[in-house]
Short mmCIF file of C-alpha atoms and ligand atoms in Angstrom, two decimals:
data_model
loop_
_atom_site.label_atom_id
_atom_site.label_comp_id
_atom_site.label_asym_id
_atom_site.label_seq_id
_atom_site.Cartn_x
_atom_site.Cartn_y
_atom_site.Cartn_z
CA MET A 13 104.52 190.32 170.97
CA ALA A 14 101.25 191.20 169.38
CA ALA A 15 101.12 189.99 165.71
CA THR A 16 101.71 192.76 163.03
CA LEU A 17 99.05 193.94 161.06
CA GLN A 18 99.29 195.06 157.30
CA ALA A 19 96.63 196.62 154.70
CA ILE A 20 94.51 194.85 152.55
CA ARG A 21 95.68 193.36 149.83
CA GLY A 22 95.56 196.19 146.70
CA MET A 23 94.79 198.96 149.03
CA ASN A 24 97.57 200.83 149.26
CA ASP A 25 99.20 203.33 151.47
CA VAL A 26 100.33 206.18 149.80
CA LEU A 27 103.32 207.88 152.17
CA PRO A 28 104.88 211.21 151.92
CA ASP A 29 107.54 211.07 149.62
CA GLU A 30 104.26 209.96 146.92
CA ALA A 31 101.74 212.18 148.45
CA ALA A 32 103.55 215.26 147.37
CA GLY A 33 103.31 214.54 144.35
CA TRP A 34 99.62 213.44 144.70
CA LEU A 35 99.15 217.17 146.52
CA ALA A 36 100.00 218.24 143.12
CA PHE A 37 98.51 216.50 140.65
CA GLU A 38 94.80 217.54 142.79
CA GLU A 39 95.77 220.72 142.24
CA ILE A 40 95.78 220.51 138.85
CA VAL A 41 92.53 218.64 138.72
CA ARG A 42 90.96 220.91 141.02
CA ASP A 43 92.35 224.55 139.12
CA CYS A 44 91.18 222.90 135.42
CA MET A 45 87.67 222.07 137.04
CA HIS A 46 87.36 225.09 137.98
CA ARG A 47 88.09 226.58 134.85
CA TYR A 48 85.85 225.08 132.68
CA GLY A 49 82.90 225.81 135.57
CA TYR A 50 82.61 222.82 137.44
CA ARG A 51 81.56 222.32 140.83
CA ASN A 52 82.55 220.01 143.19
CA ILE A 53 80.49 217.66 144.60
CA ARG A 54 81.53 215.09 147.45
CA THR A 55 79.04 212.54 148.55
CA PRO A 56 79.75 209.13 150.52
CA LEU A 57 81.32 206.24 150.12
CA LEU A 58 79.15 204.14 151.43
CA GLU A 59 75.89 204.10 149.33
CA GLN A 60 72.34 201.61 149.34
CA THR A 61 73.46 197.84 146.99
CA GLY A 62 69.83 198.72 144.83
CA LEU A 63 71.49 202.20 143.62
CA PHE A 64 74.71 200.82 141.62
CA ARG A 65 72.04 197.56 141.45
CA ARG A 66 70.09 199.62 139.37
CA ALA A 67 72.58 201.86 138.07
CA ILE A 68 75.52 200.15 136.15
CA GLY A 69 73.51 196.78 135.26
CA GLU A 70 73.11 193.34 136.58
CA VAL A 71 75.39 192.02 133.84
CA THR A 72 78.09 194.09 134.82
CA ASP A 73 82.06 193.06 135.87
CA ILE A 74 81.08 195.18 138.80
CA VAL A 75 77.69 194.27 140.16
CA GLU A 76 78.41 191.02 138.99
CA LYS A 77 82.55 190.09 140.97
CA GLU A 78 83.67 193.78 142.32
CA MET A 79 81.42 194.80 144.54
CA TYR A 80 82.80 195.23 148.28
CA THR A 81 79.00 194.50 149.20
CA PHE A 82 77.72 193.89 153.19
CA THR A 83 74.85 194.22 155.81
CA ASP A 84 74.93 196.62 158.12
CA GLU A 85 74.66 194.41 161.29
CA LEU A 86 73.11 197.36 163.01
CA ASN A 87 69.98 197.80 161.65
CA GLY A 88 70.14 194.69 158.23
CA GLU A 89 70.76 197.25 155.14
CA GLN A 90 71.95 196.61 152.11
CA LEU A 91 75.54 198.68 151.63
CA THR A 92 78.10 199.51 149.23
CA LEU A 93 81.49 200.74 148.82
CA ARG A 94 81.42 202.71 145.72
CA PRO A 95 82.49 201.29 142.34
CA GLU A 96 82.36 204.24 141.02
CA ALA A 97 80.51 207.86 141.28
CA THR A 98 78.07 208.77 138.81
CA ALA A 99 75.76 206.56 140.51
CA SER A 100 76.43 208.42 143.47
CA THR A 101 76.48 212.17 141.85
CA VAL A 102 73.06 211.17 139.75
CA ARG A 103 71.46 209.96 143.45
CA ALA A 104 72.25 213.51 145.27
CA ALA A 105 71.26 215.32 142.23
CA ILE A 106 67.46 213.33 141.96
CA GLU A 107 67.70 213.73 145.77
CA HIS A 108 68.79 217.70 146.32
CA SER A 109 66.70 218.34 142.77
CA LEU A 110 69.94 219.44 141.38
CA THR A 111 69.04 220.23 138.18
CA TYR A 112 65.72 222.49 139.28
CA ASN A 113 66.24 225.49 137.81
CA GLY A 114 68.11 223.80 134.97
CA PRO A 115 71.45 221.50 133.76
CA VAL A 116 74.90 221.84 135.77
CA ARG A 117 78.19 220.85 135.75
CA LEU A 118 79.30 218.70 138.54
CA TRP A 119 83.32 216.86 139.35
CA TYR A 120 84.34 215.14 142.59
CA ALA A 121 87.36 213.03 143.17
CA GLY A 122 88.12 210.45 145.68
CA PRO A 123 88.78 206.47 146.45
CA MET A 124 86.77 203.48 144.48
CA TYR A 125 85.78 200.34 145.73
CA ARG A 126 86.26 197.16 143.66
CA HIS A 127 86.95 193.41 144.08
CA GLU A 128 89.68 192.91 141.26
CA ARG A 129 92.97 190.82 141.07
CA PRO A 130 95.02 193.21 141.89
CA GLN A 131 98.02 194.04 139.87
CA LYS A 132 100.14 196.99 138.01
CA GLY A 133 97.15 199.60 137.30
CA ARG A 134 94.19 197.39 138.75
CA TYR A 135 93.40 197.79 142.74
CA ARG A 136 90.48 197.42 145.41
CA GLN A 137 90.78 200.45 146.68
CA PHE A 138 91.89 202.73 143.96
CA HIS A 139 90.88 206.89 142.97
CA GLN A 140 89.10 208.81 140.58
CA PHE A 141 88.35 212.11 140.26
CA GLY A 142 85.06 212.61 137.08
CA ALA A 143 83.22 215.93 135.91
CA GLU A 144 79.38 215.36 134.94
CA ALA A 145 77.74 217.46 132.85
CA LEU A 146 73.86 217.07 134.10
CA GLY A 147 70.77 218.27 132.18
CA PHE A 148 72.97 219.06 128.97
CA ALA A 149 70.93 216.96 125.58
CA GLY A 150 73.73 218.50 122.62
CA PRO A 151 77.33 217.44 121.88
CA ASP A 152 78.64 220.53 122.65
CA LEU A 153 79.17 219.17 126.50
CA ASP A 154 80.33 216.24 125.29
CA ALA A 155 83.55 217.51 123.43
CA GLU A 156 83.23 219.79 126.61
CA LEU A 157 84.95 216.89 128.75
CA ILE A 158 86.87 215.84 125.89
CA VAL A 159 88.49 219.43 125.25
CA MET A 160 88.83 219.08 129.24
CA CYS A 161 90.77 216.66 129.61
CA ALA A 162 93.13 216.64 126.58
CA ALA A 163 93.77 220.42 128.23
CA LEU A 164 94.43 218.97 131.20
CA TRP A 165 97.02 216.44 129.59
CA LYS A 166 98.67 218.88 128.47
CA THR A 167 99.26 221.07 132.27
CA LEU A 168 100.40 217.29 133.21
CA GLY A 169 102.70 217.13 130.83
CA LEU A 170 101.16 213.93 129.06
CA GLY A 171 102.10 212.91 125.38
CA ASP A 172 101.39 209.70 125.27
CA VAL A 173 97.89 209.85 125.15
CA ARG A 174 94.72 209.10 122.54
CA LEU A 175 91.70 209.31 121.80
CA GLU A 176 89.17 206.87 120.60
CA LEU A 177 85.54 207.36 120.06
CA ASN A 178 81.87 205.77 119.17
CA SER A 179 78.45 206.57 119.86
CA ILE A 180 76.76 203.07 120.89
CA GLY A 181 73.30 205.10 120.10
CA SER A 182 69.62 205.30 121.37
CA GLN A 183 68.49 201.87 123.48
CA GLU A 184 66.42 201.38 120.36
CA GLU A 185 69.01 201.26 118.08
CA ARG A 186 70.86 198.80 120.39
CA ALA A 187 68.45 196.38 120.45
CA ARG A 188 67.83 195.65 116.63
CA HIS A 189 71.71 195.80 116.35
CA ARG A 190 71.43 193.42 119.70
CA VAL A 191 69.11 191.15 117.54
CA GLU A 192 71.82 190.57 114.46
CA LEU A 193 74.85 190.48 117.11
CA ILE A 194 72.73 187.71 119.29
CA ARG A 195 72.54 185.57 116.07
CA PHE A 196 75.78 186.09 114.33
CA LEU A 197 77.47 185.10 118.44
CA GLU A 198 74.85 181.75 118.52
CA THR A 199 77.20 181.10 114.73
CA LYS A 200 80.68 182.10 116.97
CA VAL A 201 79.80 179.83 120.19
CA GLU A 202 82.40 177.44 119.82
CA ALA A 203 85.04 180.21 120.34
CA LEU A 204 83.73 182.20 122.65
CA ASP A 205 85.05 182.24 126.56
CA GLY A 206 83.09 181.64 129.88
CA ASP A 207 82.60 185.43 129.98
CA ALA A 208 81.28 186.12 126.85
CA LYS A 209 79.10 182.27 126.79
CA ARG A 210 77.25 183.90 129.75
CA ARG A 211 76.88 187.04 128.38
CA MET A 212 76.15 186.72 124.80
CA HIS A 213 72.19 186.72 124.89
CA SER A 214 72.31 189.27 128.63
CA ASN A 215 74.63 191.72 127.71
CA PRO A 216 76.20 190.47 124.05
CA LEU A 217 77.22 193.92 123.84
CA ARG A 218 80.35 193.70 126.10
CA VAL A 219 80.81 190.24 124.59
CA LEU A 220 82.27 192.87 121.33
CA ASP A 221 84.82 194.01 124.30
CA SER A 222 86.21 191.23 125.66
CA LYS A 223 90.70 191.18 126.51
CA ASN A 224 90.74 187.14 125.04
CA PRO A 225 92.43 187.63 121.85
CA VAL A 226 90.55 183.98 120.75
CA VAL A 227 87.18 185.69 121.46
CA GLN A 228 87.93 188.68 119.56
CA GLU A 229 89.45 187.25 116.37
CA ALA A 230 85.72 185.32 116.72
CA THR A 231 84.43 188.09 116.82
CA LYS A 232 85.99 189.98 114.08
CA ASP A 233 83.28 190.26 111.90
CA ALA A 234 79.97 190.44 113.98
CA PRO A 235 77.45 193.29 113.00
CA VAL A 236 78.50 196.51 112.98
CA LEU A 237 76.55 198.84 116.15
CA MET A 238 78.02 202.28 113.26
CA ASP A 239 75.76 200.65 110.74
CA PHE A 240 72.54 200.13 113.37
CA LEU A 241 72.05 204.56 114.22
CA GLY A 242 69.54 206.10 112.97
CA GLU A 243 69.80 210.04 111.68
CA ALA A 244 69.41 212.17 115.28
CA SER A 245 72.23 209.70 116.88
CA LEU A 246 74.40 210.23 113.41
CA ALA A 247 73.13 214.43 114.20
CA HIS A 248 74.83 213.66 117.16
CA PHE A 249 77.95 212.39 116.69
CA ASP A 250 78.65 214.37 113.52
CA GLY A 251 78.59 217.73 116.08
CA VAL A 252 81.16 215.75 118.51
CA LYS A 253 83.27 215.39 115.58
CA LYS A 254 82.94 218.82 114.22
CA LEU A 255 83.76 220.56 117.78
CA LEU A 256 87.17 217.68 118.77
CA GLY A 257 88.01 219.19 115.37
CA ALA A 258 87.41 222.65 115.45
CA ALA A 259 89.30 221.75 119.01
CA GLY A 260 92.06 219.94 117.05
CA ILE A 261 91.75 217.32 119.53
CA GLY A 262 92.93 213.78 117.14
CA PHE A 263 90.39 210.64 117.72
CA SER A 264 90.31 207.71 116.15
CA VAL A 265 86.70 205.97 115.75
CA ASN A 266 86.94 203.10 117.22
CA PRO A 267 83.43 200.91 116.46
CA ARG A 268 84.23 198.42 119.16
CA LEU A 269 84.41 200.94 121.80
CA VAL A 270 81.47 200.15 124.93
CA ARG A 271 81.06 200.47 127.83
CA GLY A 272 81.01 198.70 130.15
CA LEU A 273 78.50 200.42 131.90
CA ASP A 274 74.72 199.80 130.83
CA TYR A 275 73.43 203.42 131.76
CA TYR A 276 75.63 204.73 128.54
CA ASN A 277 74.11 206.00 124.88
CA LEU A 278 75.03 208.11 121.96
CA THR A 279 79.27 209.49 122.71
CA VAL A 280 80.89 206.67 124.24
CA PHE A 281 85.12 207.70 124.65
CA GLU A 282 88.42 206.59 126.29
CA TRP A 283 91.55 207.98 126.60
CA ILE A 284 94.44 205.31 126.59
CA THR A 285 98.33 204.90 126.87
CA ASP A 286 100.07 202.93 125.60
CA LYS A 287 102.80 203.38 128.73
CA LEU A 288 101.28 201.21 130.82
CA GLY A 289 100.73 198.15 129.41
CA ALA A 290 97.71 195.49 129.78
CA GLN A 291 95.96 199.00 132.20
CA GLY A 292 96.21 201.52 129.10
CA THR A 293 92.38 203.36 129.62
CA VAL A 294 93.47 206.28 132.18
CA CYS A 295 90.31 208.05 131.07
CA ALA A 296 86.31 206.68 130.36
CA GLY A 297 83.25 208.31 129.48
CA GLY A 298 79.99 209.20 127.71
CA ARG A 299 76.50 210.26 127.67
CA TYR A 300 73.64 208.60 129.79
CA ASP A 301 70.74 209.80 128.67
CA GLY A 302 68.90 207.61 130.44
CA LEU A 303 70.74 206.80 134.12
CA PHE A 304 68.43 208.97 135.96
CA GLU A 305 65.01 207.52 134.86
CA GLN A 306 66.63 203.98 135.67
CA ILE A 307 67.09 205.80 139.85
CA GLY A 308 63.61 207.14 140.01
CA GLY A 309 64.48 210.54 138.79
CA LYS A 310 63.34 212.42 135.84
CA PRO A 311 64.55 212.39 132.28
CA THR A 312 67.40 213.86 131.98
CA PRO A 313 70.11 213.96 129.71
CA ALA A 314 73.99 214.06 130.90
CA VAL A 315 77.39 212.56 129.93
CA GLY A 316 80.68 212.20 132.31
CA PHE A 317 83.65 210.88 132.89
CA ALA A 318 85.47 208.97 135.28
CA ALA A 319 89.44 208.99 134.32
CA GLY A 320 92.00 206.59 137.45
CA ILE A 321 94.14 208.66 139.52
CA GLU A 322 96.70 205.74 140.01
CA ARG A 323 97.03 205.32 135.63
CA LEU A 324 97.63 208.80 135.49
CA ILE A 325 100.27 209.31 138.12
CA ALA A 326 102.07 206.44 137.18
CA LEU A 327 102.07 208.10 133.37
CA TRP A 328 102.65 211.36 135.45
CA GLN A 329 106.17 209.87 136.63
CA ASP A 330 106.92 208.13 133.73
CA ALA A 331 106.74 211.76 131.92
CA GLY A 332 109.27 212.80 134.20
CA ARG A 333 107.04 215.71 135.49
CA VAL A 334 105.41 215.10 138.82
CA PRO A 335 106.78 217.78 140.58
CA ALA A 336 109.63 218.55 143.06
CA PRO A 337 108.19 218.49 146.75
CA HIS A 338 108.32 221.78 147.85
CA ALA A 339 111.00 222.14 151.00
CA PRO A 340 110.72 224.85 153.66
CA GLN A 341 111.95 227.68 153.28
CA ALA A 342 113.54 227.03 156.56
CA TYR A 343 114.90 225.65 159.64
CA LEU A 344 115.12 226.70 163.12
CA ILE A 345 117.26 226.09 165.47
CA HIS A 346 117.84 226.81 169.27
CA GLN A 347 119.62 225.75 171.77
CA GLY A 348 120.71 227.13 175.18
CA GLU A 349 118.60 229.33 178.53
CA GLY A 350 115.25 230.87 176.43
CA ALA A 351 115.85 229.35 173.12
CA LEU A 352 113.47 227.70 172.32
CA GLU A 353 110.52 229.54 172.97
CA TYR A 354 112.34 232.65 171.62
CA ALA A 355 112.87 230.50 168.11
CA LEU A 356 108.45 229.79 168.85
CA LEU A 357 107.57 232.96 168.18
CA ALA A 358 110.30 233.16 165.96
CA ALA A 359 109.11 230.79 164.14
CA GLU A 360 105.20 232.17 164.09
CA ALA A 361 105.80 235.13 162.95
CA LEU A 362 107.58 233.96 159.59
CA ARG A 363 104.57 231.63 159.12
CA ALA A 364 102.13 234.09 159.27
CA ALA A 365 103.64 236.46 157.00
CA GLY A 366 103.27 232.60 154.94
CA HIS A 367 107.08 231.27 155.14
CA ALA A 368 107.12 227.49 155.24
CA VAL A 369 109.75 227.22 158.80
CA VAL A 370 110.48 223.85 160.32
CA GLN A 371 111.37 224.53 164.22
CA HIS A 372 113.69 221.06 165.52
CA GLY A 373 112.12 219.38 167.33
CA GLY A 374 113.35 217.33 170.43
CA GLY A 375 116.68 218.41 171.54
CA GLY A 376 120.24 217.42 170.66
CA SER A 377 123.22 219.23 170.00
CA PHE A 378 123.43 222.61 167.33
CA LYS A 379 125.59 220.51 164.84
CA SER A 380 122.93 217.16 165.37
CA GLN A 381 120.39 219.78 164.62
CA MET A 382 122.57 221.12 161.18
CA LYS A 383 122.46 218.15 160.29
CA LYS A 384 118.72 218.25 160.34
CA ALA A 385 118.80 221.69 158.67
CA ASP A 386 120.78 220.47 155.76
CA ALA A 387 118.50 217.36 155.22
CA SER A 388 114.94 219.02 155.21
CA GLY A 389 116.19 220.60 151.96
CA ALA A 390 115.57 224.08 153.54
CA PRO A 391 118.08 226.63 151.43
CA ILE A 392 118.15 228.84 155.09
CA ALA A 393 119.01 227.21 158.83
CA LEU A 394 118.34 230.29 161.53
CA ILE A 395 119.77 229.79 164.45
CA VAL A 396 118.88 231.39 168.11
CA GLY A 397 121.28 230.08 171.23
CA GLU A 398 121.49 232.96 173.61
CA ASP A 399 123.66 235.06 171.77
CA GLU A 400 121.36 236.03 169.85
CA VAL A 401 118.08 235.89 172.84
CA ARG A 402 120.25 238.00 174.53
CA ALA A 403 121.08 240.55 171.56
CA GLY A 404 116.94 240.37 169.73
CA GLU A 405 118.60 238.52 166.84
CA LEU A 406 119.02 235.61 164.76
CA THR A 407 121.41 234.05 162.84
CA LEU A 408 120.16 233.04 159.25
CA LYS A 409 123.15 230.34 157.15
CA TYR A 410 123.04 230.30 153.64
CA LEU A 411 122.51 226.03 153.25
CA ARG A 412 123.10 225.71 149.82
CA ARG A 413 125.25 228.63 148.82
CA ASP A 414 128.42 229.62 149.18
CA ARG A 415 127.29 232.99 151.42
CA PRO A 416 128.79 234.36 154.50
CA GLN A 417 126.55 234.05 157.38
CA ALA A 418 124.20 237.15 159.14
CA ARG A 419 122.35 238.50 161.95
CA ILE A 420 118.95 239.39 161.05
CA ARG A 421 117.05 241.42 163.96
CA ARG A 422 114.16 239.71 166.15
CA ASP A 423 112.09 243.00 165.30
CA GLY A 424 112.50 243.23 162.00
CA LEU A 425 112.23 239.85 161.05
CA VAL A 426 109.98 239.43 158.53
CA ALA A 427 111.86 242.02 155.92
CA GLY A 428 115.21 240.63 156.93
CA PHE A 429 114.61 236.79 156.35
CA ASN A 430 112.30 238.04 153.01
CA ALA A 431 115.76 239.82 151.79
CA ALA A 432 117.84 236.97 152.74
CA LEU A 433 115.11 234.90 150.56
CA LYS A 434 116.19 236.66 147.29
CA GLU A 435 119.80 235.63 148.34
CA THR A 436 119.03 232.37 148.02
P1 ATP B 94 88.65 198.14 132.96
O1 ATP B 94 88.19 197.35 132.10
O2 ATP B 94 90.70 198.32 133.00
O3 ATP B 94 88.87 197.55 133.79
P2 ATP B 94 86.61 199.61 133.55
O4 ATP B 94 85.83 200.45 132.67
O5 ATP B 94 85.95 198.97 134.91
O6 ATP B 94 88.09 199.44 133.26
P3 ATP B 94 86.16 202.46 134.08
O7 ATP B 94 84.64 201.42 134.97
O8 ATP B 94 85.29 202.94 132.80
O9 ATP B 94 86.52 201.36 133.86
O10 ATP B 94 86.66 203.44 135.45
C1 ATP B 94 87.88 204.21 134.69
C2 ATP B 94 88.42 204.40 135.19
O11 ATP B 94 89.12 204.53 136.36
C3 ATP B 94 89.56 203.28 133.92
O12 ATP B 94 89.52 203.93 132.85
C4 ATP B 94 90.69 203.11 134.97
O13 ATP B 94 92.14 203.81 134.42
C5 ATP B 94 90.52 203.74 136.27
N1 ATP B 94 90.36 201.95 136.95
C6 ATP B 94 89.16 201.63 137.10
N2 ATP B 94 89.16 199.96 137.59
C7 ATP B 94 90.81 200.52 138.57
C8 ATP B 94 91.05 199.69 139.35
N3 ATP B 94 91.05 198.38 139.66
N4 ATP B 94 92.86 200.28 139.46
C9 ATP B 94 92.56 201.57 138.62
N5 ATP B 94 92.44 202.28 138.82
C10 ATP B 94 91.02 201.78 137.92
MG1 MG B 95 87.21 196.71 135.46
#
């Protein structure tokens, strides 16, 4: 016997029972994006490695150790499975001059790839949806994206997500803070772990973001970036906070909140839940005014977020808000001379009228077919035997209600079925 094959570690199948919830989730996201005027964009799963190195930054978890990178042996190109989609979206926007006529609002959804240690809420193939507002400089769009997230959590019925907010200022402000921060970290070297020591000089802000409690304790009195922000940065931050206040959205300012990705500036935010253990960040975003230039475009201010679909769906399940999968409206069983063709055409007529009809496949006795009808969850079984074919009718049986079965005319099938559905 051939050896059985399994999915790659950290890359999950979403089986039909669960996929129904994913579809419902995606529909809600799609509808939300539409209501805020965001237009869908689809970029390839593979990009040149250089895109992510330049866009995400060399000294980040993603570029240092998480990317699936390989050489295309057919032509020698260095390729990477996308670890996130902002870089690809901006690459596409530059390549196709999407902001030529002014700012644009875009959204995407799909799988992302990172070589991480798989655990609950952390996978090697995972899914994100995200929105990117390209070409907008003001705090209004930062606020709009956050308001949109809040509306989405409300639609999904997720009560336990809180908002943390920070401003990481401009590059110049970060440069001045950085000098002080490195000076501070040098006095704490003995308390830093390997990652923190390595990043102390290359990306010291990330040290403040460490999840190691020893490092957190040692850096609790580190110079605060917020104290280095100038008037313009503070005004932008105030603008965001004011709009969130007006929209009635609660938040807490977390001065240690930085983003793993180097291209962020000014506003950064995370939506966090305590319900999912250590993997509690369900959505993260911020402004990245420097990214277009960094990958060869014209200076273009931009702001966006990415949300983790697996974590949000887990939260949605926790909240008991995932809708039950749709059962078909009817299960059609058939047996005898001419019954199959008759059933097929009747099913097609009902489907053309918008009904979900499962036609029994594979034969079997009426009794075993009825069992399948019952298990399908449909409220109605339609039955076609030789008798029905001869009479030009179908037998209709209510599966979830105690009502006598009835005959409906084949030539008035849709009307008869609609009337019966009202009785279910
Ligand atoms: P973390 O600190 O958890 O590693 P991150 O900073 O790497 O997160 P982002 O790159 O900001 O995460 O991605 C945005 C969101 O995507 C996260 O908040 C999370 O919900 C989700 N996410 C990121 N990595 C994974 C993963 N490996 N598996 C599942 N979801 C993920
Ligand atoms: Mg990560």
